[in-house]
Tab-separated table of C-alpha atoms in Angstrom:
chain	number	residue	atom	x	y	z
A	1	MET	CA	76.830	44.524	-28.464
A	2	LYS	CA	77.487	40.770	-27.981
A	3	LYS	CA	75.034	40.727	-24.764
A	4	ARG	CA	72.367	42.461	-27.121
A	5	TYR	CA	72.755	40.192	-29.672
A	6	ILE	CA	72.743	37.063	-27.260
A	7	PHE	CA	69.312	38.381	-25.220
A	8	THR	CA	67.759	38.953	-28.808
A	9	GLY	CA	68.751	35.389	-29.739
A	10	LEU	CA	67.150	34.335	-26.571
A	11	PHE	CA	64.015	36.276	-26.740
A	12	ALA	CA	63.356	35.082	-29.820
A	13	VAL	CA	63.784	31.171	-29.216
A	14	ILE	CA	61.342	31.259	-26.196
A	15	ALA	CA	59.226	32.767	-28.250
A	16	VAL	CA	59.381	30.375	-30.964
A	17	ILE	CA	58.742	27.783	-28.145
A	18	LEU	CA	55.998	29.347	-26.647
A	19	ILE	CA	54.222	29.917	-29.952
A	20	VAL	CA	54.631	25.728	-30.815
A	21	VAL	CA	53.692	24.835	-27.344
A	22	GLY	CA	50.512	27.208	-27.792
A	23	MET	CA	49.727	25.877	-30.910
A	24	ARG	CA	49.894	22.373	-29.583
A	25	VAL	CA	47.659	23.137	-27.013
A	26	LEU	CA	45.153	24.493	-29.255
A	27	SER	CA	45.392	21.506	-31.227
A	28	LYS	CA	44.883	19.189	-28.545
A	29	ARG	CA	41.885	21.015	-27.070
A	30	ASP	CA	40.503	21.019	-30.394
A	31	ARG	CA	40.587	17.456	-31.116
A	32	GLU	CA	39.552	16.802	-27.472
A	33	GLN	CA	36.516	18.674	-28.652
A	34	THR	CA	35.736	16.686	-31.563
A	35	THR	CA	36.621	13.446	-30.053
A	36	ALA	CA	35.175	13.583	-26.823
A	37	PRO	CA	32.773	10.438	-25.478
A	38	GLN	CA	29.312	11.165	-25.736
A	39	PRO	CA	28.100	10.910	-21.861
A	40	THR	CA	26.733	7.886	-20.914
A	41	ASP	CA	22.924	6.736	-20.195
A	42	ALA	CA	21.907	8.135	-17.357
A	43	TYR	CA	19.335	4.858	-17.081
A	44	THR	CA	19.762	1.189	-17.559
A	45	PHE	CA	16.347	0.498	-18.855
A	46	ILE	CA	15.038	-3.162	-17.642
A	47	ASP	CA	11.697	-2.914	-19.810
A	48	ASP	CA	12.870	-6.382	-21.766
A	49	ALA	CA	13.537	-8.437	-19.177
A	50	TYR	CA	11.239	-6.738	-16.785
A	51	TRP	CA	8.617	-8.039	-19.489
A	52	GLN	CA	10.187	-11.524	-19.747
A	53	GLN	CA	10.430	-11.975	-15.797
A	54	ALA	CA	6.769	-10.126	-14.929
A	55	ALA	CA	3.198	-12.248	-14.382
A	56	GLN	CA	0.800	-10.605	-16.428
A	57	ILE	CA	-2.484	-11.308	-14.454
A	58	ARG	CA	-4.931	-9.950	-17.031
A	59	GLN	CA	-7.462	-8.674	-14.727
A	60	LYS	CA	-7.591	-6.356	-11.783
A	61	LEU	CA	-6.646	-7.324	-8.497
A	62	TYR	CA	-7.740	-6.071	-5.132
A	63	SER	CA	-5.564	-6.655	-1.729
A	64	THR	CA	-6.465	-8.751	1.537
A	65	HIS	CA	-5.109	-8.366	4.999
A	66	ILE	CA	-3.198	-11.871	4.419
A	67	ASP	CA	0.467	-11.290	2.934
A	68	GLY	CA	0.622	-12.091	-0.612
A	69	LEU	CA	-3.223	-13.047	-1.082
A	70	PHE	CA	-5.198	-10.862	-3.996
A	71	TYR	CA	-8.410	-11.557	-5.748
A	72	SER	CA	-10.220	-10.519	-8.684
A	73	LEU	CA	-14.258	-9.482	-9.254
A	74	SER	CA	-16.369	-10.454	-11.504
A	75	PRO	CA	-15.612	-13.291	-11.700
A	76	THR	CA	-14.221	-13.774	-8.189
A	77	LYS	CA	-10.409	-15.605	-8.387
A	78	TYR	CA	-7.886	-15.515	-6.050
A	79	TYR	CA	-4.021	-15.150	-6.517
A	80	TYR	CA	-1.186	-16.069	-4.497
A	81	VAL	CA	2.413	-15.271	-4.425
A	82	ASP	CA	4.405	-18.025	-3.083
A	83	LYS	CA	8.023	-18.694	-4.161
A	84	ASP	CA	8.208	-15.409	-5.811
A	85	LYS	CA	5.599	-16.621	-8.138
A	86	CYS	CA	1.650	-15.292	-8.399
A	87	GLU	CA	-0.740	-18.267	-9.288
A	88	GLU	CA	-4.197	-18.744	-9.613
A	89	GLN	CA	-5.491	-20.548	-6.262
A	90	GLN	CA	-8.518	-23.122	-7.020
A	91	PRO	CA	-10.960	-23.050	-4.379
A	92	VAL	CA	-11.615	-25.705	-2.079
A	93	GLU	CA	-15.286	-25.462	-1.708
A	94	THR	CA	-18.013	-22.885	-2.351
A	95	LEU	CA	-20.775	-22.015	0.181
A	96	GLN	CA	-23.831	-20.851	-0.204
A	97	LEU	CA	-24.867	-18.327	2.258
A	98	ASN	CA	-27.946	-16.244	3.100
A	99	PRO	CA	-27.488	-13.835	6.294
A	100	THR	CA	-30.533	-11.302	6.924
A	101	VAL	CA	-29.832	-7.758	7.514
A	102	ALA	CA	-32.751	-5.724	8.453
A	103	GLY	CA	-35.403	-7.966	6.700
A	104	THR	CA	-33.358	-8.217	3.591
A	105	SER	CA	-31.834	-11.846	2.247
A	106	VAL	CA	-28.225	-11.376	1.199
A	107	GLN	CA	-27.819	-14.570	-0.926
A	108	LEU	CA	-24.020	-15.087	-1.152
A	109	GLU	CA	-21.800	-17.154	-3.297
A	110	ILE	CA	-18.555	-17.199	-1.890
A	111	PRO	CA	-15.985	-19.741	-2.971
A	112	VAL	CA	-13.057	-20.449	-0.240
A	113	VAL	CA	-9.534	-21.005	-0.684
A	114	GLU	CA	-6.990	-22.748	1.934
A	115	ILE	CA	-3.747	-20.271	2.567
A	116	GLY	CA	-1.786	-22.512	4.647
A	117	LYS	CA	-4.203	-23.340	7.394
A	118	THR	CA	-6.234	-20.650	6.498
A	119	ARG	CA	-9.607	-20.374	5.035
A	120	PHE	CA	-10.622	-17.280	3.012
A	121	GLY	CA	-13.414	-15.984	0.457
A	122	VAL	CA	-15.021	-12.942	-1.034
A	123	GLY	CA	-18.394	-12.317	-2.463
A	124	ILE	CA	-20.363	-9.644	-3.984
A	125	TRP	CA	-24.455	-9.225	-3.710
A	126	HIS	CA	-26.765	-6.670	-5.634
A	127	ALA	CA	-30.481	-5.879	-5.800
A	128	ASP	CA	-32.061	-3.403	-7.876
A	129	ASP	CA	-34.283	-2.290	-5.299
A	130	GLY	CA	-34.589	-1.497	-1.831
A	131	VAL	CA	-32.636	-0.024	1.337
A	132	TYR	CA	-29.688	-2.513	0.620
A	133	ASN	CA	-28.614	-2.635	-2.984
A	134	ASP	CA	-25.074	-3.624	-2.850
A	135	VAL	CA	-22.901	-5.767	-0.223
A	136	PHE	CA	-19.530	-6.867	-0.155
A	137	ALA	CA	-18.493	-10.297	1.829
A	138	LEU	CA	-15.279	-11.304	3.270
A	139	LEU	CA	-15.281	-14.757	5.180
A	140	SER	CA	-12.469	-16.287	6.731
A	141	ASP	CA	-11.848	-18.682	9.971
A	142	MET	CA	-13.130	-17.362	13.256
A	143	PRO	CA	-10.526	-15.641	15.127
A	144	GLU	CA	-9.060	-17.570	17.887
A	145	ALA	CA	-10.120	-15.874	20.499
A	146	GLY	CA	-13.165	-17.785	21.920
A	147	ILE	CA	-15.472	-15.200	20.384
A	148	SER	CA	-17.849	-18.213	18.822
A	149	SER	CA	-17.562	-22.339	18.173
A	150	ALA	CA	-18.593	-21.375	14.868
A	151	PRO	CA	-15.732	-22.342	12.432
A	152	TYR	CA	-16.418	-18.944	10.093
A	153	LEU	CA	-16.690	-14.956	10.930
A	154	LEU	CA	-18.520	-13.452	7.754
A	155	ALA	CA	-18.220	-9.612	7.546
A	156	LEU	CA	-20.521	-7.270	5.154
A	157	ASP	CA	-19.592	-4.152	3.991
A	158	THR	CA	-23.116	-2.587	2.572
A	159	ALA	CA	-21.764	0.780	1.793
A	160	GLN	CA	-21.243	1.315	-2.318
A	161	ASN	CA	-17.491	1.515	-3.190
A	162	ASP	CA	-14.756	0.205	-4.833
A	163	LYS	CA	-12.453	-0.445	-1.956
A	164	ASN	CA	-9.778	-3.377	-1.186
A	165	ALA	CA	-11.297	-5.794	1.132
A	166	ASP	CA	-8.500	-4.786	3.969
A	167	GLU	CA	-9.532	-1.116	3.519
A	168	ARG	CA	-13.204	-1.429	4.081
A	169	LEU	CA	-14.955	-1.088	7.565
A	170	TYR	CA	-17.324	-4.043	7.730
A	171	SER	CA	-20.904	-3.138	9.510
A	172	GLU	CA	-22.644	-6.530	9.639
A	173	LEU	CA	-20.365	-9.129	11.599
A	174	PHE	CA	-21.992	-13.119	11.697
A	175	ALA	CA	-20.751	-16.476	13.023
A	176	VAL	CA	-21.416	-18.963	10.638
A	177	SER	CA	-22.026	-22.526	11.192
A	178	GLU	CA	-20.781	-25.865	9.638
A	179	SER	CA	-24.167	-25.861	7.952
A	180	GLY	CA	-23.868	-22.393	6.736
A	181	GLY	CA	-26.666	-20.577	9.297
A	182	CYS	CA	-25.700	-16.953	9.972
A	183	GLU	CA	-26.035	-15.249	13.421
A	184	TYR	CA	-24.913	-11.792	14.289
A	185	LEU	CA	-22.003	-12.264	16.544
A	186	PHE	CA	-23.031	-9.565	18.675
A	187	ASP	CA	-26.118	-8.700	20.463
A	188	GLN	CA	-28.410	-6.493	18.153
A	189	GLY	CA	-30.917	-5.525	20.957
A	190	ASN	CA	-32.025	-1.587	20.092
A	191	ARG	CA	-30.088	-1.119	17.294
A	192	MET	CA	-31.723	1.496	15.343
A	193	THR	CA	-31.853	2.516	11.375
A	194	GLU	CA	-29.571	5.301	10.243
A	195	GLN	CA	-31.794	8.476	7.895
A	196	SER	CA	-30.793	6.018	4.730
A	197	GLY	CA	-33.205	3.255	5.994
A	198	LYS	CA	-30.101	0.849	6.930
A	199	LEU	CA	-29.327	-0.368	10.583
A	200	ARG	CA	-26.640	2.074	12.343
A	201	THR	CA	-23.466	0.913	11.043
A	202	ASP	CA	-21.456	2.005	13.998
A	203	TRP	CA	-23.258	-0.663	16.008
A	204	ALA	CA	-20.332	-2.941	15.743
A	205	CYS	CA	-17.894	-2.700	13.050
A	206	ALA	CA	-14.052	-3.643	12.236
A	207	THR	CA	-11.381	-3.667	9.445
A	208	ALA	CA	-10.121	-7.002	8.508
A	209	THR	CA	-7.058	-6.359	10.019
A	210	MET	CA	-8.928	-5.546	13.526
A	211	MET	CA	-10.668	-8.927	13.273
A	212	PHE	CA	-8.233	-11.378	12.117
A	213	SER	CA	-4.520	-9.852	12.768
A	214	GLN	CA	-4.609	-9.037	16.528
A	215	SER	CA	-2.787	-11.146	19.007
A	216	GLU	CA	-4.729	-10.354	21.873
A	217	GLY	CA	-8.273	-10.843	20.742
A	218	MET	CA	-11.048	-9.540	18.265
A	219	LEU	CA	-11.288	-5.937	18.009
A	220	THR	CA	-14.565	-3.752	17.110
A	221	LEU	CA	-15.500	-0.248	17.151
A	222	SER	CA	-18.551	1.028	18.564
A	223	GLY	CA	-20.602	4.159	18.192
A	224	LYS	CA	-23.491	3.081	20.069
A	225	LYS	CA	-22.994	5.324	22.984
A	226	TYR	CA	-22.712	8.593	21.226
A	227	ASN	CA	-24.941	10.769	19.241
A	228	ARG	CA	-23.651	10.971	15.643
A	229	THR	CA	-23.217	13.622	13.002
A	230	ALA	CA	-21.708	13.229	9.418
A	231	SER	CA	-18.830	15.476	10.450
A	232	ALA	CA	-17.911	14.236	13.963
A	233	GLN	CA	-18.223	10.419	14.084
A	234	LEU	CA	-17.055	8.748	17.863
A	235	PHE	CA	-16.439	5.242	18.720
A	236	ASP	CA	-15.104	3.216	21.531
A	237	LEU	CA	-12.736	0.341	20.718
A	238	LEU	CA	-13.628	-2.856	22.259
A	239	CYS	CA	-11.635	-6.160	22.375
A	240	THR	CA	-13.527	-9.411	22.949
A	241	ARG	CA	-11.691	-12.601	24.246
A	242	ASN	CA	-13.077	-15.435	25.755
A	243	GLY	CA	-16.493	-14.086	25.515
A	244	GLN	CA	-15.759	-10.894	27.386
A	245	THR	CA	-15.476	-7.650	25.645
A	246	THR	CA	-13.935	-4.751	27.379
A	247	THR	CA	-13.434	-1.231	26.444
A	248	VAL	CA	-9.713	-0.270	25.630
A	249	ALA	CA	-10.052	3.110	24.420
A	250	GLU	CA	-13.140	5.870	24.124
A	251	LYS	CA	-14.167	8.338	21.660
A	252	VAL	CA	-12.046	7.645	19.206
A	253	SER	CA	-12.259	7.716	15.364
A	254	ALA	CA	-12.714	4.692	13.214
A	255	HIS	CA	-9.900	5.607	10.712
A	256	TYR	CA	-7.385	3.272	12.748
A	257	ALA	CA	-6.919	1.031	15.893
A	258	ALA	CA	-4.602	-1.468	17.085
A	259	TYR	CA	-4.133	-3.512	20.192
A	260	GLU	CA	-0.840	-5.334	21.396
A	261	ASN	CA	0.410	-6.333	24.908
A	262	GLY	CA	-2.018	-4.213	26.895
A	263	VAL	CA	-1.287	-1.346	24.656
A	264	SER	CA	-3.701	0.490	22.543
A	265	TRP	CA	-3.206	3.002	19.554
A	266	GLN	CA	-6.219	5.051	18.021
A	267	ILE	CA	-6.784	8.382	16.366
A	268	LYS	CA	-8.678	11.362	17.417
A	269	ASP	CA	-10.099	13.759	14.670
A	270	LYS	CA	-9.591	17.458	15.589
A	271	LYS	CA	-10.167	20.569	13.897
A	272	SER	CA	-7.891	20.850	10.310
A	273	ALA	CA	-6.054	18.351	12.257
A	274	TRP	CA	-6.134	14.739	13.888
A	275	GLU	CA	-3.942	13.165	16.803
A	276	LEU	CA	-2.368	9.869	17.029
A	277	LEU	CA	-3.118	8.502	20.906
A	278	CYS	CA	-1.599	5.665	22.742
A	279	THR	CA	-3.244	4.226	26.117
A	280	GLN	CA	-1.833	2.192	28.373
A	281	GLU	CA	-3.096	0.850	32.207
A	282	SER	CA	-6.218	3.894	31.511
A	283	GLN	CA	-3.774	6.522	30.818
A	284	THR	CA	-3.965	7.733	27.422
A	285	LYS	CA	-0.930	10.408	26.109
A	286	SER	CA	-0.367	11.758	22.665
A	287	LEU	CA	2.192	11.063	20.250
A	288	GLY	CA	1.498	13.599	17.844
A	289	THR	CA	-0.685	15.961	16.120
A	290	PHE	CA	-0.940	16.473	12.278
A	291	GLU	CA	-2.610	18.936	9.877
A	292	GLY	CA	-5.058	17.746	7.802
A	293	SER	CA	-8.095	15.386	7.690
A	294	PHE	CA	-7.107	11.788	8.206
A	295	ALA	CA	-10.089	11.117	6.175
A	296	SER	CA	-9.629	12.812	3.005
A	297	ASP	CA	-5.841	13.525	3.319
A	298	TYR	CA	-4.173	10.364	4.265
A	299	ARG	CA	-4.686	6.749	3.184
A	300	LEU	CA	-4.080	3.765	5.676
A	301	LEU	CA	-1.439	1.355	4.913
A	302	GLY	CA	-1.322	-1.435	7.646
A	303	ASP	CA	0.139	0.301	10.690
A	304	TYR	CA	1.069	3.672	8.477
A	305	ALA	CA	-0.499	6.499	7.174
A	306	LEU	CA	0.358	8.055	3.954
A	307	LYS	CA	0.191	11.345	3.362
A	308	LYS	CA	-1.414	11.701	-0.342
A	309	SER	CA	0.200	15.406	-1.053
A	310	ASP	CA	3.900	14.317	-0.596
A	311	GLY	CA	4.107	10.727	-0.045
A	312	SER	CA	5.465	10.760	3.674
A	313	LEU	CA	4.672	7.951	5.826
A	314	ILE	CA	3.766	8.092	9.667
A	315	TYR	CA	4.235	5.043	11.749
A	316	LEU	CA	1.139	4.835	13.630
A	317	LYS	CA	2.791	3.245	16.394
A	318	SER	CA	5.433	5.298	17.202
A	319	ALA	CA	4.369	8.765	15.055
A	320	LYS	CA	7.949	8.068	13.468
A	321	GLN	CA	7.773	9.670	9.864
A	322	TYR	CA	9.583	8.589	6.532
A	323	ASN	CA	9.970	11.119	3.559
A	324	PRO	CA	9.802	9.486	0.010
A	325	PRO	CA	13.236	9.348	-2.024
A	326	GLY	CA	14.124	12.494	-4.277
A	327	ASP	CA	14.158	12.867	-7.897
A	328	PHE	CA	10.295	12.166	-8.475
A	329	LYS	CA	8.809	13.965	-11.076
A	330	LYS	CA	5.218	12.402	-9.875
A	331	LEU	CA	5.024	9.940	-7.096
A	332	TYR	CA	2.500	6.934	-8.262
A	333	ALA	CA	1.866	5.122	-5.421
A	334	VAL	CA	3.334	4.036	-1.955
A	335	ASP	CA	3.085	0.460	-0.096
A	336	VAL	CA	4.489	-1.087	2.815
A	337	ALA	CA	5.222	-4.664	3.243
A	338	GLY	CA	6.962	-6.269	6.319
A	339	ASP	CA	10.333	-4.236	6.475
A	340	SER	CA	10.189	-2.933	3.024
A	341	ILE	CA	8.389	0.434	1.961
A	342	VAL	CA	8.064	0.844	-1.905
A	343	TYR	CA	7.816	3.905	-4.145
A	344	ILE	CA	6.586	3.651	-7.668
A	345	GLY	CA	6.221	6.719	-9.944
A	346	LYS	CA	8.357	8.830	-12.500
A	347	GLU	CA	11.135	11.309	-12.808
A	348	PRO	CA	12.441	13.831	-14.976
A	349	ASN	CA	14.005	12.591	-18.044
A	350	LYS	CA	17.877	13.592	-17.126
A	351	GLU	CA	18.857	12.739	-20.733
A	352	GLY	CA	16.551	15.382	-22.146
A	353	LYS	CA	14.770	13.108	-24.378
A	354	ASP	CA	10.965	12.123	-24.841
A	355	TYR	CA	10.194	8.755	-23.232
A	356	LYS	CA	9.023	8.046	-19.970
A	357	VAL	CA	11.208	7.195	-16.860
A	358	GLN	CA	9.631	5.232	-14.813
A	359	LYS	CA	11.324	3.709	-11.571
A	360	ILE	CA	10.799	1.563	-8.506
A	361	VAL	CA	12.371	2.292	-5.259
A	362	VAL	CA	12.695	0.021	-2.553
A	363	THR	CA	13.865	1.132	0.983
A	364	ASP	CA	13.291	-0.481	4.746
A	365	THR	CA	11.842	1.102	7.223
A	366	LYS	CA	15.129	2.250	8.497
A	367	GLY	CA	14.794	4.664	5.629
A	368	LYS	CA	17.690	3.317	3.763
A	369	GLN	CA	17.257	2.817	0.285
A	370	THR	CA	18.225	-0.864	-1.027
A	371	ALA	CA	17.426	-0.862	-4.916
A	372	VAL	CA	16.265	1.560	-7.702
A	373	PHE	CA	15.002	0.546	-10.951
A	374	TYR	CA	14.298	2.167	-14.276
A	375	GLY	CA	11.729	1.476	-17.138
A	376	ASN	CA	10.327	3.311	-19.986
A	377	ASP	CA	6.509	3.011	-19.659
A	378	ILE	CA	6.348	-0.433	-18.163
A	379	MET	CA	3.247	0.585	-15.858
A	380	ASP	CA	0.139	2.699	-16.181
A	381	GLU	CA	0.607	6.555	-15.733
A	382	ASN	CA	-0.875	6.510	-11.812
A	383	SER	CA	-0.383	2.881	-11.421
A	384	SER	CA	-1.654	1.655	-8.141
A	385	LEU	CA	0.631	-0.515	-6.421
A	386	PHE	CA	0.801	-3.842	-3.633
A	387	ALA	CA	3.712	-4.723	-2.112
A	388	CYS	CA	4.057	-8.072	-0.283
A	389	ARG	CA	7.102	-10.021	1.143
A	390	SER	CA	8.357	-11.164	-1.663
A	391	GLY	CA	7.633	-8.858	-4.867
A	392	ILE	CA	4.906	-6.063	-5.807
A	393	ILE	CA	2.014	-5.588	-8.384
A	394	THR	CA	1.164	-2.921	-10.560
A	395	GLN	CA	-1.058	-2.081	-13.396
A	396	LYS	CA	-0.790	-1.918	-17.239
A	397	GLU	CA	-3.472	-1.276	-19.406
A	398	GLY	CA	-5.888	-1.713	-16.265
A	399	LYS	CA	-4.541	-5.281	-16.036
A	400	SER	CA	-2.432	-6.331	-12.777
A	401	VAL	CA	0.965	-6.947	-13.169
A	402	PHE	CA	3.407	-9.076	-10.535
A	403	ILE	CA	6.971	-9.127	-10.335
A	404	SER	CA	9.040	-10.331	-7.290
A	405	TYR	CA	11.912	-8.625	-5.755
A	406	LYS	CA	14.402	-11.834	-6.775
A	407	ALA	CA	13.188	-11.422	-10.658
A	408	LEU	CA	13.779	-7.413	-10.086
A	409	ALA	CA	17.042	-7.900	-9.161
A	410	ARG	CA	18.186	-10.406	-11.758
A	411	VAL	CA	16.714	-8.392	-14.710
A	412	ALA	CA	18.694	-5.192	-13.332
A	413	GLN	CA	21.914	-7.717	-12.909
A	414	ASP	CA	21.251	-8.960	-16.825
A	415	VAL	CA	20.536	-5.812	-17.815
A	416	VAL	CA	24.223	-4.256	-16.577
A	417	LYS	CA	25.877	-7.504	-17.897
């Protein structure tokens, strides 16, 4: 009898203890649910500090082949990034030039700026009638390749477009004398006209990078040997130095060309694809074939090809590919400067709120992410992007905005503090 009473008492005590412990656990859980801290913000926005640090240019800027140099049109103004600031540059002179193209006198007024020891200028010309209506002009120092003793090279793009100076394919190349006289840089003998009435635009054409940024001479493209159609245009890649012009590659496209240490890189169009080629000592090899049309599906960024559909990059001197960092709901633009690749766009709002989450991501050419900055509507939807070695230029309300990498880093640091 005594053992039964003892066990009964023990069970009663244990039951009371379990009930008390259970009630305390439930009470603690309820308190934790009612007092649990709200999740921390998913983003640290740099909005206010960003606008305090950013330089608002209030004009639409265009890029050039000179790192950090940009310009506006109507009126023509120049802006240069120096010591992390983007400031307007005053012209050192204004040239009045009148090159003649197929009997048409193109009257140009080109304000010239001096960046370091390099002179640079752009100008535009318009006529209401005639074969030639709109001309964009680029002027810079004559390349140091012994092409001409004239101080300047003038390049004209007679196509009607709104491209940047470093994206255009110039079809009229002139040497400009001290007195302002303009003479064609290459022989024009037997140059015919196209169906539009313009002189053949494939006779001797080049981009700014081909003319001014090659170490071994001035590069040009020539399609004069080929019968061209609108869908299949072929060119020879030429290099001119010390008065001698040599062919470094044959039957290539005009999309991209580079030449360094006896090695050339070029692109060849194929059906529904394009091929990256490398030529050395008259031997050409393929570095890779990529789907799509280079002209419509890709954009040239220096030595990189940007695939518009997904933001991936291809380095055109090795075929190495770079994929954009994740979490972009919409990628606005990509640009490359030096060893930095910059991405801008927006991503899904992780906080579930209705404001836009825009971001700037900086990586290096090794694919390593170096910095991410978040903002709430700090740039236009589908903003353009120009990157230079010191910072980036985006757009807000159709006008350009510059902010340096150092300023971005300070802004983020101040916000976190």
